[in-house]
CSV table of C-alpha atoms and ligand atoms in Angstrom, one decimal:
chain,number,residue,atom,x,y,z
N,16,MET,CA,-4.9,-59.9,-34.5
N,17,TYR,CA,-3.4,-56.4,-35.0
N,18,VAL,CA,-6.0,-53.8,-36.8
N,19,ILE,CA,-5.2,-50.0,-37.8
N,20,LEU,CA,-7.8,-47.8,-38.2
N,21,LEU,CA,-6.9,-44.8,-40.4
N,22,GLY,CA,-9.3,-41.9,-40.9
N,23,LEU,CA,-9.2,-37.9,-40.6
N,24,PRO,CA,-10.0,-36.0,-37.3
N,25,GLY,CA,-13.7,-36.8,-36.7
N,26,ALA,CA,-13.9,-40.0,-38.8
N,27,GLY,CA,-15.1,-42.0,-36.1
N,28,LYS,CA,-11.9,-43.8,-35.2
N,29,GLY,CA,-12.5,-43.5,-31.5
N,30,THR,CA,-16.2,-44.4,-31.6
N,31,GLN,CA,-15.6,-47.5,-33.4
N,32,ALA,CA,-12.6,-48.6,-31.8
N,33,ALA,CA,-14.5,-48.3,-28.5
N,34,ASN,CA,-17.2,-50.3,-29.9
N,35,LEU,CA,-15.3,-53.0,-31.6
N,36,ALA,CA,-13.0,-53.4,-28.4
N,37,GLU,CA,-16.2,-54.6,-26.6
N,38,THR,CA,-17.4,-57.0,-29.2
N,39,THR,CA,-14.0,-58.2,-30.0
N,40,GLY,CA,-12.1,-58.3,-26.8
N,41,LEU,CA,-9.2,-56.5,-28.6
N,42,SER,CA,-7.5,-53.6,-26.7
N,43,HIS,CA,-8.3,-50.1,-27.9
N,44,ILE,CA,-5.0,-48.3,-28.3
N,45,THR,CA,-5.5,-44.6,-28.7
N,46,THR,CA,-2.5,-42.4,-29.0
N,47,GLY,CA,-4.7,-39.2,-28.6
N,48,GLU,CA,-6.2,-40.3,-25.3
N,49,LEU,CA,-2.7,-41.3,-24.2
N,50,PHE,CA,-1.6,-37.8,-24.8
N,51,ARG,CA,-4.7,-36.4,-23.0
N,52,ASP,CA,-4.0,-38.5,-20.2
N,53,HIS,CA,-0.2,-37.3,-19.9
N,54,ILE,CA,-1.2,-33.8,-20.6
N,55,TYR,CA,-4.4,-33.0,-18.6
N,56,ARG,CA,-5.0,-35.7,-16.2
N,57,ARG,CA,-1.4,-37.0,-15.0
N,58,GLY,CA,0.6,-33.7,-16.0
N,59,THR,CA,3.7,-35.8,-16.9
N,60,GLU,CA,6.9,-34.7,-18.3
N,61,LEU,CA,5.8,-36.3,-21.7
N,62,GLY,CA,2.8,-34.5,-21.3
N,63,ARG,CA,4.5,-31.0,-21.0
N,64,LYS,CA,6.5,-31.9,-24.2
N,65,ALA,CA,3.4,-32.9,-26.2
N,66,LYS,CA,1.2,-30.0,-24.9
N,67,PRO,CA,2.2,-27.4,-27.3
N,68,TYR,CA,2.0,-29.5,-30.3
N,69,TYR,CA,-1.4,-31.1,-29.2
N,70,GLU,CA,-2.9,-27.7,-28.6
N,71,ALA,CA,-1.9,-26.3,-32.0
N,72,GLY,CA,-3.1,-29.3,-33.7
N,73,LYS,CA,0.1,-30.4,-35.0
N,74,LEU,CA,1.6,-33.9,-34.7
N,75,VAL,CA,3.5,-34.5,-31.6
N,76,PRO,CA,7.1,-35.5,-32.8
N,77,ASP,CA,7.8,-39.1,-33.7
N,78,GLU,CA,10.3,-39.8,-31.2
N,79,LEU,CA,7.8,-39.1,-28.1
N,80,THR,CA,4.8,-40.9,-29.8
N,81,ILE,CA,6.6,-43.9,-30.8
N,82,GLY,CA,8.2,-44.2,-27.5
N,83,MET,CA,4.9,-43.8,-25.7
N,84,LEU,CA,3.2,-46.4,-28.2
N,85,ARG,CA,5.9,-49.0,-27.7
N,86,GLU,CA,5.6,-48.7,-24.0
N,87,ARG,CA,1.7,-49.2,-24.3
N,88,ILE,CA,1.8,-52.2,-26.5
N,89,ALA,CA,4.2,-54.0,-24.3
N,90,GLY,CA,1.3,-54.0,-21.8
N,91,PRO,CA,0.0,-57.8,-21.4
N,92,ASP,CA,-3.5,-56.6,-22.6
N,93,CYS,CA,-1.8,-56.3,-26.1
N,94,ALA,CA,-0.4,-59.7,-26.3
N,95,LEU,CA,-3.6,-61.1,-28.3
N,96,GLY,CA,-3.8,-58.0,-30.4
N,97,CYS,CA,-5.2,-54.6,-30.6
N,98,LEU,CA,-6.9,-51.9,-32.5
N,99,PHE,CA,-4.7,-48.8,-33.3
N,100,ASP,CA,-6.7,-45.5,-33.4
N,101,GLY,CA,-4.7,-42.5,-34.3
N,102,PHE,CA,-1.6,-44.5,-34.8
N,103,PRO,CA,0.7,-44.6,-37.0
N,104,ARG,CA,0.1,-41.1,-38.5
N,105,THR,CA,3.5,-40.7,-40.3
N,106,LEU,CA,5.8,-43.1,-42.3
N,107,GLU,CA,8.3,-43.2,-39.7
N,108,GLN,CA,5.5,-44.3,-37.3
N,109,ALA,CA,4.4,-47.0,-39.7
N,110,GLU,CA,7.8,-48.4,-39.9
N,111,ALA,CA,8.2,-48.5,-36.1
N,112,LEU,CA,5.2,-50.4,-35.7
N,113,ASP,CA,6.1,-52.9,-38.2
N,114,GLU,CA,9.4,-53.2,-36.3
N,115,ALA,CA,7.9,-53.5,-32.9
N,116,LEU,CA,5.4,-56.1,-34.1
N,117,ALA,CA,7.9,-58.1,-35.7
N,118,GLU,CA,10.0,-58.3,-32.3
N,119,ARG,CA,6.9,-60.1,-30.9
N,120,GLY,CA,6.5,-62.4,-33.8
N,121,ALA,CA,3.3,-60.4,-35.0
N,122,ALA,CA,2.2,-58.2,-37.8
N,123,VAL,CA,-0.3,-55.9,-38.8
N,124,ASP,CA,-3.1,-57.9,-39.9
N,125,ARG,CA,-5.7,-55.3,-41.5
N,126,VAL,CA,-5.7,-51.7,-42.2
N,127,VAL,CA,-9.3,-50.1,-42.4
N,128,TYR,CA,-9.8,-46.6,-43.9
N,129,ILE,CA,-12.8,-44.7,-42.5
N,130,LYS,CA,-13.8,-42.5,-45.2
N,131,VAL,CA,-15.6,-39.2,-44.6
N,132,ALA,CA,-16.0,-35.9,-46.4
N,133,GLU,CA,-14.6,-33.0,-45.0
N,134,GLU,CA,-17.7,-30.8,-44.3
N,135,GLU,CA,-19.1,-33.8,-42.4
N,136,LEU,CA,-16.0,-34.0,-40.2
N,137,VAL,CA,-16.3,-30.4,-39.4
N,138,ARG,CA,-19.8,-30.8,-38.4
N,139,ARG,CA,-18.9,-33.7,-36.3
N,140,LEU,CA,-16.1,-32.0,-34.2
N,141,ALA,CA,-18.2,-29.1,-33.5
N,142,GLY,CA,-20.8,-31.2,-31.8
N,143,ARG,CA,-18.5,-33.5,-30.0
N,144,TRP,CA,-18.5,-34.1,-26.3
N,145,ASN,CA,-15.8,-36.2,-24.5
N,146,CYS,CA,-15.8,-37.7,-21.1
N,147,ARG,CA,-13.1,-36.0,-18.9
N,148,GLN,CA,-12.6,-39.1,-16.8
N,149,CYS,CA,-12.8,-42.1,-19.2
N,150,GLY,CA,-12.7,-40.6,-22.7
N,151,ALA,CA,-16.0,-41.7,-24.0
N,152,VAL,CA,-17.1,-39.9,-27.1
N,153,TYR,CA,-20.7,-38.4,-27.7
N,154,HIS,CA,-22.3,-36.1,-30.3
N,155,GLU,CA,-25.0,-33.8,-29.4
N,156,ALA,CA,-27.1,-34.8,-32.4
N,157,SER,CA,-25.9,-38.3,-33.5
N,158,SER,CA,-25.0,-40.2,-30.2
N,159,PRO,CA,-26.2,-37.8,-27.3
N,160,PRO,CA,-25.6,-38.9,-23.8
N,161,GLN,CA,-28.8,-39.8,-21.7
N,162,ARG,CA,-28.3,-36.9,-19.5
N,163,PRO,CA,-26.7,-33.8,-21.0
N,164,GLY,CA,-23.1,-33.1,-19.8
N,165,VAL,CA,-22.7,-36.4,-18.0
N,166,CYS,CA,-20.9,-39.5,-19.2
N,167,ASP,CA,-23.3,-42.8,-19.7
N,168,ARG,CA,-20.5,-45.0,-18.8
N,169,CYS,CA,-19.0,-43.5,-15.6
N,170,GLY,CA,-20.9,-40.6,-14.6
N,171,GLY,CA,-17.9,-38.2,-15.4
N,172,GLU,CA,-18.3,-34.7,-16.7
N,173,LEU,CA,-18.5,-34.1,-20.5
N,174,TYR,CA,-16.3,-31.3,-22.1
N,175,GLN,CA,-15.3,-30.0,-25.5
N,176,ARG,CA,-11.8,-30.7,-26.4
N,177,GLU,CA,-9.1,-28.0,-26.5
N,178,ASP,CA,-8.3,-29.2,-30.3
N,179,ASP,CA,-11.8,-29.0,-31.4
N,180,LYS,CA,-11.8,-25.1,-31.8
N,181,PRO,CA,-12.5,-24.2,-35.3
N,182,GLU,CA,-9.1,-22.7,-36.1
N,183,VAL,CA,-7.3,-25.8,-34.6
N,184,VAL,CA,-9.5,-28.2,-36.4
N,185,ARG,CA,-8.7,-26.6,-39.8
N,186,GLN,CA,-4.8,-27.2,-38.9
N,187,ARG,CA,-5.5,-30.8,-37.9
N,188,LEU,CA,-7.5,-31.5,-40.9
N,189,GLU,CA,-4.5,-29.9,-43.1
N,190,VAL,CA,-1.8,-31.9,-41.3
N,191,ASN,CA,-3.7,-35.2,-41.3
N,192,LEU,CA,-4.5,-35.0,-44.9
N,193,ARG,CA,-1.0,-34.7,-45.9
N,194,GLU,CA,0.1,-37.5,-43.8
N,195,LEU,CA,-2.9,-39.8,-44.8
N,196,GLY,CA,-1.9,-39.8,-48.6
N,197,LYS,CA,1.4,-41.3,-47.4
N,198,LEU,CA,0.0,-43.9,-45.2
N,199,LEU,CA,-2.5,-45.0,-47.9
N,200,ASP,CA,0.4,-45.5,-50.2
N,201,TYR,CA,2.6,-47.3,-47.4
N,202,TYR,CA,-0.4,-49.7,-46.9
N,203,GLU,CA,-1.3,-49.9,-50.6
N,204,GLY,CA,-2.9,-53.4,-51.3
N,205,ARG,CA,-3.6,-53.9,-47.7
N,206,VAL,CA,-6.1,-51.2,-47.0
N,207,VAL,CA,-9.8,-51.9,-47.0
N,208,GLU,CA,-11.9,-48.5,-47.5
N,209,VAL,CA,-14.9,-48.2,-45.3
N,210,ASP,CA,-18.0,-45.7,-46.0
N,211,GLY,CA,-17.8,-43.6,-42.8
N,212,GLN,CA,-20.9,-41.6,-43.6
N,213,GLN,CA,-23.3,-44.4,-42.6
N,214,ASP,CA,-24.6,-44.4,-39.0
N,215,ILE,CA,-22.3,-45.3,-36.2
N,216,ASP,CA,-23.7,-49.1,-36.2
N,217,GLY,CA,-23.5,-49.3,-40.0
N,218,VAL,CA,-20.0,-48.4,-40.0
N,219,GLY,CA,-19.2,-50.8,-37.1
N,220,ARG,CA,-20.8,-53.6,-39.0
N,221,GLU,CA,-18.6,-53.0,-42.1
N,222,ILE,CA,-15.5,-52.8,-40.1
N,223,LEU,CA,-16.4,-56.2,-38.3
N,224,ALA,CA,-17.0,-57.7,-41.5
N,225,VAL,CA,-13.5,-56.6,-42.7
N,226,ILE,CA,-11.6,-57.7,-39.6
N,227,SER,CA,-13.5,-60.9,-38.8
N,228,PRO,CA,-11.5,-63.9,-40.1
N,229,SER,CA,-13.6,-65.4,-43.1
D,90,AP5,P1,-6.6,-37.9,-31.6
D,90,AP5,O1,-7.3,-37.7,-30.3
D,90,AP5,O2,-6.4,-39.2,-32.3
D,90,AP5,O3,-7.5,-37.0,-32.8
D,90,AP5,P2,-7.9,-37.2,-34.4
D,90,AP5,O4,-7.1,-38.0,-35.0
D,90,AP5,O5,-8.0,-35.7,-34.8
D,90,AP5,O6,-9.2,-37.8,-34.3
D,90,AP5,P3,-10.4,-37.6,-33.4
D,90,AP5,O7,-10.2,-38.0,-32.1
D,90,AP5,O8,-10.7,-35.8,-33.2
D,90,AP5,O9,-11.6,-38.1,-34.3
D,90,AP5,P4,-12.0,-39.8,-34.4
D,90,AP5,O10,-11.7,-40.2,-35.6
D,90,AP5,O11,-11.5,-40.5,-33.2
D,90,AP5,O12,-13.6,-39.6,-34.2
D,90,AP5,P5,-14.7,-39.6,-33.1
D,90,AP5,O13,-14.9,-41.2,-33.0
D,90,AP5,O14,-14.3,-38.8,-32.0
D,90,AP5,O15,-5.3,-36.8,-31.8
D,90,AP5,C1,-5.3,-35.6,-31.1
D,90,AP5,C2,-4.0,-35.0,-31.1
D,90,AP5,O16,-3.1,-35.7,-30.4
D,90,AP5,C3,-3.3,-34.9,-32.6
D,90,AP5,O17,-3.9,-33.8,-33.2
D,90,AP5,C4,-1.8,-34.6,-32.3
D,90,AP5,O18,-1.4,-33.6,-31.8
D,90,AP5,C5,-1.8,-35.9,-31.3
D,90,AP5,N1,-1.6,-37.2,-31.6
D,90,AP5,C6,-2.3,-38.3,-31.5
D,90,AP5,N2,-1.8,-39.4,-32.2
D,90,AP5,C7,-0.5,-38.9,-32.6
D,90,AP5,C8,0.4,-39.6,-33.5
D,90,AP5,N3,0.3,-40.9,-33.8
D,90,AP5,N4,1.3,-39.1,-34.0
D,90,AP5,C9,1.6,-37.6,-33.6
D,90,AP5,N5,0.6,-36.9,-32.9
D,90,AP5,C10,-0.4,-37.6,-32.5
D,90,AP5,O19,-15.9,-39.1,-33.7
D,90,AP5,C11,-16.1,-37.7,-34.0
D,90,AP5,C12,-17.4,-37.2,-33.5
D,90,AP5,O20,-18.4,-37.8,-34.7
D,90,AP5,C13,-18.1,-37.6,-32.1
D,90,AP5,O21,-18.8,-36.7,-31.7
D,90,AP5,C14,-18.9,-39.0,-32.7
D,90,AP5,O22,-20.0,-39.1,-31.7
D,90,AP5,C15,-19.6,-38.7,-33.9
D,90,AP5,N6,-19.5,-39.7,-34.8
D,90,AP5,C16,-18.6,-40.7,-34.9
D,90,AP5,N7,-19.1,-41.8,-35.9
D,90,AP5,C17,-20.3,-40.9,-36.4
D,90,AP5,C18,-21.3,-41.5,-37.6
D,90,AP5,N8,-21.3,-42.5,-38.3
D,90,AP5,N9,-22.5,-40.8,-37.7
D,90,AP5,C19,-22.3,-39.3,-37.0
D,90,AP5,N10,-21.7,-39.1,-36.0
D,90,AP5,C20,-20.6,-39.8,-35.9
D,91,MG,MG1,-10.5,-40.1,-31.5
D,92,ZN,ZN1,-16.9,-41.4,-18.7
């Protein structure tokens, strides 16, 4: 099963995809985390090219993003399906995903839009902490780690993302709002909207109900 989680920055795509990956066994594919790995952990050539876009809150060009994604879904852990978090983000990416899945005899099975109001997104991003090592996501109020500054999962150091500075958050919201409308049109008739303003477990239950075969 191939599931896309759509939503603006801070909507909870990463939080939900990580939880759902555990309950469903599907792989969690996150282009944001792949870029952070290339830029900050591994310092690759792709990371060098992506960094200025990432740090300005702009979309990384499609050719870089699509190439990286195609390589990722060729991995053996994606053979039975995956949860896409943060991809596709443009029409060209949506078309490329359809093509890449068709080559494998597969298709997008579910598109879930996690809807959250803008003022709540800003609040969430301002209080978010990520693990430098494993990428796990926390919030200082709604899902704090057991020990401040330390990841529950791997013991790694928690930090605030470079693109969570208020001026970059504004830019990300603007860019993503524009593209989201086009994606909702592209997947029209196939998108299920979920209320992303419930607590984390409530949102998770709603998504699980959408993606579980009835
Ligand atoms: P990416 O890392 O994907 O960032 P994003 O889309 O801006 O989304 P976020 O990761 O900020 O939010 P999220 O929806 O995952 O929310 P989270 O679960 O963390 O991309 C970063 C950059 O990489 C892009 O700007 C671009 O430069 C580049 N990039 C990535 N993909 C690309 C693509 N396809 N094409 C081109 N460029 C690309 O939750 C947020 C906070 O809220 C957390 O603190 C969490 O604990 C808390 N929270 C979550 N759910 C709830 C809840 N229900 N109630 C209360 N708090 C909650
Ligand atoms: Mg995320
Ligand atoms: Zn960790």
